[in-house]
Short mmCIF file of C-alpha atoms and ligand atoms in Angstrom, two decimals:
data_model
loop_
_atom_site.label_atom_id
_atom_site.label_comp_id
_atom_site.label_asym_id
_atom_site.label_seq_id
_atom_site.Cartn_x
_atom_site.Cartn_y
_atom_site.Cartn_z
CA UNK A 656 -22.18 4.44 -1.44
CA UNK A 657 -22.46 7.15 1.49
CA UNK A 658 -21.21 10.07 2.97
CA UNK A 659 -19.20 10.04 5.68
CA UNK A 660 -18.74 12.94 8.32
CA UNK A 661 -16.53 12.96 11.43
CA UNK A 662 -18.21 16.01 13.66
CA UNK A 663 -15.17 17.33 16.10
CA UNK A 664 -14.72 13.26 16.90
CA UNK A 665 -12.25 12.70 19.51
CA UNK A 666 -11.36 9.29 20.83
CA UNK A 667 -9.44 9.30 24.75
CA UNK A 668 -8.29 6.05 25.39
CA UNK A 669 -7.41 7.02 29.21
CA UNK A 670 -8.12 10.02 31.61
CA UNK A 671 -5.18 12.88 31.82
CA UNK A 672 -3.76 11.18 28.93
CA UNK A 673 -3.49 13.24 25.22
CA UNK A 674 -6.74 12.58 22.91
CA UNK A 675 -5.68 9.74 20.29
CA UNK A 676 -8.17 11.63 17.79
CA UNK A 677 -8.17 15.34 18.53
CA UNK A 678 -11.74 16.88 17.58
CA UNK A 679 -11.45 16.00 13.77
CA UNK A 680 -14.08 17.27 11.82
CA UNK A 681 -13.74 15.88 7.97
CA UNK A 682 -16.49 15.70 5.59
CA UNK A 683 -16.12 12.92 3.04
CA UNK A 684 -18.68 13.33 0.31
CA UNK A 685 -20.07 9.49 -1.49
CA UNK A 686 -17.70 8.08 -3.50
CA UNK A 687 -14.56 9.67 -2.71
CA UNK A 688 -11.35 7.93 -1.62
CA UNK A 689 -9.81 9.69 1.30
CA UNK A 690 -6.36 8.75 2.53
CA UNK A 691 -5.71 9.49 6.16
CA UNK A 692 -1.82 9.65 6.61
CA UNK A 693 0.43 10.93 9.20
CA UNK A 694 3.42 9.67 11.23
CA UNK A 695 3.20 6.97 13.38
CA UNK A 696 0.77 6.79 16.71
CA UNK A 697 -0.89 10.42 14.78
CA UNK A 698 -4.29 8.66 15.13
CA UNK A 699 -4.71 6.82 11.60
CA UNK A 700 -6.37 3.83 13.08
CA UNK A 701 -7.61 4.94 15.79
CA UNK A 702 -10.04 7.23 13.65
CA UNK A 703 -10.50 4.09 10.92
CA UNK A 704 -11.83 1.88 13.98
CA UNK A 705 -14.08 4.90 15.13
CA UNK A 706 -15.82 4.48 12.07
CA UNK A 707 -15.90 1.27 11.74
CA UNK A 708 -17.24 1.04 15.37
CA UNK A 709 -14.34 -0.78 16.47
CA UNK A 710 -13.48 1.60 18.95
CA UNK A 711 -15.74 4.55 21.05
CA UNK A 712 -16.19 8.04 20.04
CA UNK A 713 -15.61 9.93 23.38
CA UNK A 714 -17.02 13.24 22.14
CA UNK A 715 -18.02 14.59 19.08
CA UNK A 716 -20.11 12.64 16.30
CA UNK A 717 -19.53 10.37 13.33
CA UNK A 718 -22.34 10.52 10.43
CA UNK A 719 -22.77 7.92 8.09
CA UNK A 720 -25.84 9.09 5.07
CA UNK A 721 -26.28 11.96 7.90
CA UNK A 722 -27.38 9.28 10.52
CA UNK A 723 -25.55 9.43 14.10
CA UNK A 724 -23.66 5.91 14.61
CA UNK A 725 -23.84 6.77 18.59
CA UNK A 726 -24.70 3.22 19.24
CA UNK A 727 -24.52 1.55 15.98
CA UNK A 728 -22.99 -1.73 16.46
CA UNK A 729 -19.69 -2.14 13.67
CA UNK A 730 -21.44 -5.21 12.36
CA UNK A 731 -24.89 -2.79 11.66
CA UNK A 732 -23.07 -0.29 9.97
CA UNK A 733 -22.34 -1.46 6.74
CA UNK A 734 -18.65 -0.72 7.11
CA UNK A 735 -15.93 -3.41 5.30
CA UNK A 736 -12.80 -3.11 6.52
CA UNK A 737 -9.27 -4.51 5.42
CA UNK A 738 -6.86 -4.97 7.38
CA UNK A 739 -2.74 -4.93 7.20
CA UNK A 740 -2.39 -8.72 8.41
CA UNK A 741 -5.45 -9.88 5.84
CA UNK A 742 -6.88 -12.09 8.53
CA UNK A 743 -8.26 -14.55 6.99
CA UNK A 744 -8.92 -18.24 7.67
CA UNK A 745 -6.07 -20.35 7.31
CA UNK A 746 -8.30 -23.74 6.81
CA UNK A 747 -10.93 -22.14 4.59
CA UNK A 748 -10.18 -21.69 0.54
CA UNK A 749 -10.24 -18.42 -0.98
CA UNK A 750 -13.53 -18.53 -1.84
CA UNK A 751 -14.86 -19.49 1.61
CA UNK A 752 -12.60 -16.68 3.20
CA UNK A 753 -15.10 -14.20 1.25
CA UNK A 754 -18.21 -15.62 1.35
CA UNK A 755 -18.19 -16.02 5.34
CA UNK A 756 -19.65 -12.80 6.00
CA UNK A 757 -22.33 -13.56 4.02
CA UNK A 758 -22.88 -16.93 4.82
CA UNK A 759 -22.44 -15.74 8.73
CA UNK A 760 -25.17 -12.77 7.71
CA UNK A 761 -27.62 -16.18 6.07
CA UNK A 762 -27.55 -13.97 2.52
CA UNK A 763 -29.39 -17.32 0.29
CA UNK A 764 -26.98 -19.47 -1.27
CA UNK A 765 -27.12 -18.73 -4.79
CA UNK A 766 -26.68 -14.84 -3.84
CA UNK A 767 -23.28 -15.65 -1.98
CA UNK A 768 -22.19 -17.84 -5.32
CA UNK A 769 -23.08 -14.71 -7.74
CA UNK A 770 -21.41 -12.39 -4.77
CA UNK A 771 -18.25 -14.26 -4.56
CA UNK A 772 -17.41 -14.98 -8.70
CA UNK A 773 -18.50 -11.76 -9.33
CA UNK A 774 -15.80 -10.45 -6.71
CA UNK A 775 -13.10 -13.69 -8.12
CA UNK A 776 -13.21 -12.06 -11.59
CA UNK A 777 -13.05 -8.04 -10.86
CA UNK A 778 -9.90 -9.38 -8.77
CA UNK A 779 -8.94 -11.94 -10.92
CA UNK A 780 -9.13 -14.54 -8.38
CA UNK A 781 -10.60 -17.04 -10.50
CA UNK A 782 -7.93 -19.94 -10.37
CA UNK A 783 -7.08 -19.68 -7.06
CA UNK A 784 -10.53 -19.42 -5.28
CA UNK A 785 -10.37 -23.08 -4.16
CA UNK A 786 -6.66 -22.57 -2.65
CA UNK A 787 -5.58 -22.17 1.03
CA UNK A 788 -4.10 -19.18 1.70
CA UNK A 789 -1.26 -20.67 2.34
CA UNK A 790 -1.23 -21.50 -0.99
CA UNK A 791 -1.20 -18.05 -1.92
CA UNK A 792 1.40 -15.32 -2.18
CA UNK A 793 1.04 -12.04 0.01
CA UNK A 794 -0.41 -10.15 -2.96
CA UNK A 795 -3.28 -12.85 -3.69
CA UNK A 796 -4.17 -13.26 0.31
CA UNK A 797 -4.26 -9.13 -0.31
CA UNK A 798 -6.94 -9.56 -3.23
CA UNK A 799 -8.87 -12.10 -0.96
CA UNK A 800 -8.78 -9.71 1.98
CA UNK A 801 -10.53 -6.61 -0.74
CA UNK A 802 -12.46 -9.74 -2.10
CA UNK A 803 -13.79 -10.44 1.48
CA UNK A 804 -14.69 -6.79 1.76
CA UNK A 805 -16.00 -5.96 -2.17
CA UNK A 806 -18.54 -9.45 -1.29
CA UNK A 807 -20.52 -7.52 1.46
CA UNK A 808 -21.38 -4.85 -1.03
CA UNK A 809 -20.89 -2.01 1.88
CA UNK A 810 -21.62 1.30 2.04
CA UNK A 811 -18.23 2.41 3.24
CA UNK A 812 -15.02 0.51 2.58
CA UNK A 813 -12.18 1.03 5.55
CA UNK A 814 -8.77 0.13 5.05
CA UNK A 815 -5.98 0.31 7.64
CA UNK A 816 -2.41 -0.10 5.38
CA UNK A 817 -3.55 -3.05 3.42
CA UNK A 818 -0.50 -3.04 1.49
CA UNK A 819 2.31 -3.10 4.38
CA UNK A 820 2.98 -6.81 3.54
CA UNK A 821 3.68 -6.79 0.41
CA UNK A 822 7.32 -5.86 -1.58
CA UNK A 823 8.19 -2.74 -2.87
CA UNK A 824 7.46 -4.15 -6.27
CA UNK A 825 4.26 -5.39 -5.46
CA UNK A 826 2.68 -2.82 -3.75
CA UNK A 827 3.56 -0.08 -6.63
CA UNK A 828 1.52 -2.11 -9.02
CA UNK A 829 -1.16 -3.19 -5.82
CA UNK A 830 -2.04 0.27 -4.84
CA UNK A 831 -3.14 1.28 -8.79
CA UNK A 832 -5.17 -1.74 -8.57
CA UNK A 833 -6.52 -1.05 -5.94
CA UNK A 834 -7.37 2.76 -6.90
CA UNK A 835 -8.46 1.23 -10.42
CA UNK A 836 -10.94 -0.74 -8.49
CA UNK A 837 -12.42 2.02 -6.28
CA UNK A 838 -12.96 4.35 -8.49
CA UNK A 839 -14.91 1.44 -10.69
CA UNK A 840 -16.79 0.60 -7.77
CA UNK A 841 -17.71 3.91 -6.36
CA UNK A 842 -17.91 2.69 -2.44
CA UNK A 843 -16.91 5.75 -0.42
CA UNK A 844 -13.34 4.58 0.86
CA UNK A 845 -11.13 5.30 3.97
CA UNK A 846 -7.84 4.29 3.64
CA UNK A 847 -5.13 4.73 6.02
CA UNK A 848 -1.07 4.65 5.67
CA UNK A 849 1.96 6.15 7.02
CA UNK A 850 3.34 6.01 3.15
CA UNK A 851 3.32 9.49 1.77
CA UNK A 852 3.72 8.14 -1.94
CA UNK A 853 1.00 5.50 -1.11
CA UNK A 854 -1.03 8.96 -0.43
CA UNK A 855 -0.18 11.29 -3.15
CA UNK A 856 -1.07 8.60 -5.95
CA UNK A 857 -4.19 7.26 -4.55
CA UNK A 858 -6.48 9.56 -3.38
CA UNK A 859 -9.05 11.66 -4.23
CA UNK A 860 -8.30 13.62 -1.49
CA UNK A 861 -5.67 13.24 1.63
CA UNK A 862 -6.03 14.15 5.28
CA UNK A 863 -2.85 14.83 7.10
CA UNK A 864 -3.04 14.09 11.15
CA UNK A 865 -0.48 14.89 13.64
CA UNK A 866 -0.64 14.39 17.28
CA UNK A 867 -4.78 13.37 16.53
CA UNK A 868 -4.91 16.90 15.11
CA UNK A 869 -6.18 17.24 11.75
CA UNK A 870 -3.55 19.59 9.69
CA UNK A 871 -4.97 19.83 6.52
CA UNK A 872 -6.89 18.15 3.66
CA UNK A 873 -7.10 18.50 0.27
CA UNK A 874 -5.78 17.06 -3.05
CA UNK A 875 -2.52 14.92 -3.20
CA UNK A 876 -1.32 18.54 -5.62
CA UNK A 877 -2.74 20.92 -3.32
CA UNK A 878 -0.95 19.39 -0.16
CA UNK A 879 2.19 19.53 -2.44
CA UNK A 880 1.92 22.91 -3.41
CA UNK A 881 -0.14 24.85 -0.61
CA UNK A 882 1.19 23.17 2.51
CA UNK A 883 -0.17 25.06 5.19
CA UNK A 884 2.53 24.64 8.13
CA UNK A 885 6.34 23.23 7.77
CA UNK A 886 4.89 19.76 9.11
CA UNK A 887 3.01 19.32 6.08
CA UNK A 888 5.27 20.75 3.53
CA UNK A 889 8.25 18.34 5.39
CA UNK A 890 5.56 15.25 5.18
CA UNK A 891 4.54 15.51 1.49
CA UNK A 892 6.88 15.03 -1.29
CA UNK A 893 9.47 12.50 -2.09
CA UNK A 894 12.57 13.94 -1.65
CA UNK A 895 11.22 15.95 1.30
CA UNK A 896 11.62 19.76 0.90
CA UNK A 897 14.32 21.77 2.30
CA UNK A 898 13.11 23.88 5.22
CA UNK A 899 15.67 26.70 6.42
CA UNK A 900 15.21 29.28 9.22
CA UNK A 901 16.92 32.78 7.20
CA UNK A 902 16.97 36.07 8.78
CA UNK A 903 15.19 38.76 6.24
CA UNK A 904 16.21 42.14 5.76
CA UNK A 905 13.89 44.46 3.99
CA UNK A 906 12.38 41.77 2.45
CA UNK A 907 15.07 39.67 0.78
CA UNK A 908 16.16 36.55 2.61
CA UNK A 909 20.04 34.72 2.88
CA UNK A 910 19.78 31.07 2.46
CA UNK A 911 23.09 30.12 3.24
CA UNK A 912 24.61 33.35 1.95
CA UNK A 913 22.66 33.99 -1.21
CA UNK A 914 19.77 36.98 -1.57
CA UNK A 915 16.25 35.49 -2.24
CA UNK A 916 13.30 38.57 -2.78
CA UNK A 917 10.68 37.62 -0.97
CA UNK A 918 6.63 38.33 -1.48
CA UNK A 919 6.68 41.29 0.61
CA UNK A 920 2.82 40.93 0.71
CA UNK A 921 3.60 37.40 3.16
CA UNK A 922 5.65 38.84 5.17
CA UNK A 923 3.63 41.87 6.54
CA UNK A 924 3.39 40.72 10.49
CA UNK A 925 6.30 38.52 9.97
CA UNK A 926 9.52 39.21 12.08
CA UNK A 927 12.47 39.64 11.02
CA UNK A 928 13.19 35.88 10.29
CA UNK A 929 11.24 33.35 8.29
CA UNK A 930 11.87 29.64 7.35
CA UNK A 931 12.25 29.37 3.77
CA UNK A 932 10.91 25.90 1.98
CA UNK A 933 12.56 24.27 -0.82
CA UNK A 934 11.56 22.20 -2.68
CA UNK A 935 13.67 19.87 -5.20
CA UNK A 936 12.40 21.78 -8.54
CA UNK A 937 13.19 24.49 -6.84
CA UNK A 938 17.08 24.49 -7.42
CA UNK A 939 18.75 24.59 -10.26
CA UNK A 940 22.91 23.65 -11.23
CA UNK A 941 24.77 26.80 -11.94
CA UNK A 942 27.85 27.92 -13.02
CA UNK A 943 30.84 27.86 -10.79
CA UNK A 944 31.12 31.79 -11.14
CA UNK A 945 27.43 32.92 -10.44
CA UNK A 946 26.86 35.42 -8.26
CA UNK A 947 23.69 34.98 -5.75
CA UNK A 948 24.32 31.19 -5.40
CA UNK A 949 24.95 28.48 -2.43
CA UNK A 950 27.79 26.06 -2.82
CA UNK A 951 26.95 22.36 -2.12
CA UNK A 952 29.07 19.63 -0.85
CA UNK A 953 27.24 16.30 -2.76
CA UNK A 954 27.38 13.55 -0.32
CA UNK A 955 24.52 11.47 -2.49
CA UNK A 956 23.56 10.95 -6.02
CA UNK A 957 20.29 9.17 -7.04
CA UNK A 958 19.74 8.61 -10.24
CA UNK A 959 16.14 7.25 -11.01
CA UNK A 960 17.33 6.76 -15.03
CA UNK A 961 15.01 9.73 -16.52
CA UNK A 962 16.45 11.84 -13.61
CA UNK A 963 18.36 12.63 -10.58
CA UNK A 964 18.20 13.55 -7.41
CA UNK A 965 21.13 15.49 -5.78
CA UNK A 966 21.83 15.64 -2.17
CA UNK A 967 24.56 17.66 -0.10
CA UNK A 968 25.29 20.29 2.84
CA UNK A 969 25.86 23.97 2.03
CA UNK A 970 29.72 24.84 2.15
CA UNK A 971 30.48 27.53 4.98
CA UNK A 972 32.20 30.12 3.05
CA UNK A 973 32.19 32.34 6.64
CA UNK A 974 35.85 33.08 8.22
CA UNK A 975 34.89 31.08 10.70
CA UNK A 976 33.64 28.17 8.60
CA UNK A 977 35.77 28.59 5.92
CA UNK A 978 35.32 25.78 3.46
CA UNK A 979 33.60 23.48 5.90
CA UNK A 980 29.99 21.63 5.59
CA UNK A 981 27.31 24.09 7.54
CA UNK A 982 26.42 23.72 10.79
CA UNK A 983 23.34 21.05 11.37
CA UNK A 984 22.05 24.11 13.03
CA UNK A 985 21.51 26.25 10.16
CA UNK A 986 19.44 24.43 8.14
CA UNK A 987 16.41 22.89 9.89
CA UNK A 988 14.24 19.68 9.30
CA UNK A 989 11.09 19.72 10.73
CA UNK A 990 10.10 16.14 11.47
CA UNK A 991 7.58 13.83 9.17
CA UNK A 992 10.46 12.26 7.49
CA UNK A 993 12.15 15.14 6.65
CA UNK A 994 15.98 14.99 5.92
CA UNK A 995 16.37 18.67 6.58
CA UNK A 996 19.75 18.42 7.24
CA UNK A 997 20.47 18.81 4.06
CA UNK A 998 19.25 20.06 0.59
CA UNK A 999 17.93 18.38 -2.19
CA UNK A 1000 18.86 19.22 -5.83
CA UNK A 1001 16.54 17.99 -8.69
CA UNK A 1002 18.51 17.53 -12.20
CA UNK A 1003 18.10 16.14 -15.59
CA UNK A 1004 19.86 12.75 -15.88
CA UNK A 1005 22.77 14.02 -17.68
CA UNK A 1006 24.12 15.75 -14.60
CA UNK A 1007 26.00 13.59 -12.72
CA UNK A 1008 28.25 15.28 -9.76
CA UNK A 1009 30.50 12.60 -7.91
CA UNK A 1010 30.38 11.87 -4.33
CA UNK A 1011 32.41 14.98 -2.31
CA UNK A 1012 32.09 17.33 -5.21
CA UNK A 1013 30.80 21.43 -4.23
CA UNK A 1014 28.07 21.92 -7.24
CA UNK A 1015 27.13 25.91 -7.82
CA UNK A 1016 22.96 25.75 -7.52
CA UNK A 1017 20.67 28.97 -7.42
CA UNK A 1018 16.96 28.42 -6.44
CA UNK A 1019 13.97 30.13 -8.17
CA UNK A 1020 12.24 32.82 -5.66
CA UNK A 1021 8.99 31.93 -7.46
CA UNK A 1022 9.34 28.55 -5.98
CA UNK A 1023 9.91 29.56 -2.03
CA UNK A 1024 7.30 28.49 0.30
CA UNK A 1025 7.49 30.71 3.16
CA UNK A 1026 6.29 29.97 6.83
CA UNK A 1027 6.50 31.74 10.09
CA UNK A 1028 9.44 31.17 12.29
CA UNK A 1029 8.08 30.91 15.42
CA UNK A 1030 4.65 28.72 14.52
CA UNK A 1031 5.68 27.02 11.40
CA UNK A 1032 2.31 28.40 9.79
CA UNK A 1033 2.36 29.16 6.13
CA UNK A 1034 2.75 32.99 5.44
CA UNK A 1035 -0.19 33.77 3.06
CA UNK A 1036 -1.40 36.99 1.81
P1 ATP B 2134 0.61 3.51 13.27
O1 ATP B 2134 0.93 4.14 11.95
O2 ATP B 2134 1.86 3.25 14.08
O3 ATP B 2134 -0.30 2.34 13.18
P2 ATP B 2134 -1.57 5.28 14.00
O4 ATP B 2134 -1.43 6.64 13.42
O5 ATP B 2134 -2.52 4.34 13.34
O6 ATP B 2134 -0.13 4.63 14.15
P3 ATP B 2134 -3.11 4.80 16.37
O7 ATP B 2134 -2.93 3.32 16.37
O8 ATP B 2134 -4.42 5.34 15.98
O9 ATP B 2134 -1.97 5.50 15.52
O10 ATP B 2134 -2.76 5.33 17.84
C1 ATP B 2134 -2.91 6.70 18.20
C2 ATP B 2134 -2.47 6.88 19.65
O11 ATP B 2134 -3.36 6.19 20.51
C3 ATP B 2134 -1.08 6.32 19.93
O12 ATP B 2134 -0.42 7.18 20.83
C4 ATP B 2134 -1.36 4.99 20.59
O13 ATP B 2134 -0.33 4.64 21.47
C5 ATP B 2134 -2.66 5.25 21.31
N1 ATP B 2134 -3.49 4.03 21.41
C6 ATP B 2134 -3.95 3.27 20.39
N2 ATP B 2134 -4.69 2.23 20.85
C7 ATP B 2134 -4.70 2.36 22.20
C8 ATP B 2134 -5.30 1.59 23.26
N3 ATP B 2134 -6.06 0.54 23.00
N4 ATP B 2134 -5.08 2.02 24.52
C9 ATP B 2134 -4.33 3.10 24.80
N5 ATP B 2134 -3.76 3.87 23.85
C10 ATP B 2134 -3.92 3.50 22.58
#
């Protein structure tokens, strides 16, 4: 186990072209497990490979136990890492895929043997450790790839979207295993996907990057309920909230013609518009007569079993709209996934709109995230 602290690291992979790993400074205390997500190219792997001493550190500093790896060779630093495509050795069995290291490292004999069964039964590997791996399905060449790394005993466990290859079934039940596991074994993990859902359920904690930048980090709830800009309030949460640019006077906004009181408190130095964030739980179904409410033209209907999700376009109730969807322009989705376009209805599984029906829905004010116009900053106090 070890701390882990990236000091304003930046990685430049050319001159005059943008930093791949923007001066992120991130303090990751011994045992946690820290997801790094963001959009593709953000800097995910490039920052994983940093610490792993895959790749250079340009400027800045990375600490491992407080010691500077400036010149640390990967292979010296106690780092495991697991990779996406598992590389391992097709002509080797499972159980020679993770002893190699050690063998390669001349660890005695009998210590590899207690290494390796000892890793075989916390993955339940047992009855396929003399197996090929192509004798194995994706999710056991997955546990031999964590096998390989859990052997080496390492201070610092890196993994770049270890779970890519599997199915969708697979890697629900996969990424609880391998949570289960860290948290049993303590080592101080970095783990890095593009999956927001992979990152809300697995880590301790979960850095958001963009453009190399560091945006925020925190816990999977605190992302989800404090997002501090629209990119991480569009990147978090499955549906992805609503984000809408409304115009505020004296401190009540229209969201598609309906009044929503704002915190006056946010808005002092705001101007006279804000985007508004919704999230699903924020809306609720409402009677076809209630005042202070947005018609919605359903163009989707999941239901999950034990709920449902609702999706459809504001109707235009303007003269010049009359009746028709919104424009694309009024309602705006700020990237990370986001299907701003349109807005996103949580409701019990009873409710069950058909496709091209206009549902009544209200939203609660309580629930409005609320972020500048112009910067996309959350508006706090
Ligand atoms: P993905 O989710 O697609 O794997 P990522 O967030 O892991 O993306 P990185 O692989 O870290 O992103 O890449 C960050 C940026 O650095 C990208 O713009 C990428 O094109 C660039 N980059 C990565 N490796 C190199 C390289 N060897 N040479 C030049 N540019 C690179």
């Amino acid at each position: 186990m070890a701390t882990v602290y990236f000091d304003e690291a930046t990685r430049i992979f050319a001159s005059g072209q943008a930093p791949a790993v923007d001066h992120l400074t991130l303090d990751i205390p011994e045992g946690e497990f820290l997801v790094l997500v963001g959009p593709s190219g953000c800097g995910k792997s490039t920052t994983l490979r940093m610490l792993a001493g895959l790749e250079a550190v340009n400027g800045g500093r990375i600490l491992i136990d407080g010691h500077d790896q400036k010149g640390v060779r990967g292979r010296d630093r106690d780092v495991a890492m697991v990779f996406q495509s598992y590389a391992l050795y097709p002509n080797m069995t499972a159980g020679e895929n993770m002893a190699f290291a050690l063998t390669n490292a001349k660890v005695a004999k009998d210590e590899i043997q207690k290494r390796v069964a000892e890793a075989a039964r916390i993955l339940e590997l047992e009855p396929l450790i003399d197996r090929k791996p192509g004798q194995l399905s994706g999710g056991q060449r997955q546990r031999v790839a964590m096998g390989r790394a859990i052997v080496r005993n390492p201070k610092v466990f890196c993994m770049d979207e270890p779970l890519s290859n599997l199915d969708a079934k697979l890697r629900v039940s996969t990424r609880s295993e391998i949570a289960a596991l860290q948290r049993r074994l303590g080592i101080t993990t970095v783990y890095v996907t593009h999956d927001q859902v992979e990152a809300m359920t697995m880590g301790h904690r979960v850095a958001v990057l963009r453009d190399g930048r560091l945006q925020q980090v925190g816990t999977p709830q605190d992302l989800y309920d404090n997002p501090v800009n629209t990119f991480v309030a569009a990147f978090i949460g499955s549906p992805s909230i609503t984000l809408i640019e409304s115009p505020v006077h004296d401190g009540v906004a229209s969201v598609h013609g309906a009044s929503v009181p704002l915190n006056r408190a946010l808005l002092a130095g705001a101007t006279d518009s804000v985007v508004v964030g919704l999230r699903p739980e924020a809306w609720r179904l409402v009677d076809a007569g209630t005042q202070n409410a947005v018609d919605l033209r359903v163009d989707l209907v999941e239901s999950l079993g034990s709920e449902s999700f609702i999706y459809g376009v504001p109707v235009d109730h303007s003269a010049a709209g009359a009746g028709r969807p919104a424009d694309d322009a009024d309602v705006i989705g700020l990237g990370g996934g986001s299907r701003g376009q349109r807005i996103t209805v949580h409701a019990g599984k009873k409710v069950r709109p058909g496709v091209g029906d206009v549902v009544r829905i209200a939203c609660d004010p309580d629930e409005v995230h609320l972020f500048a116009a112009d910067t996309g900053e959350r508006l706090t106090a």
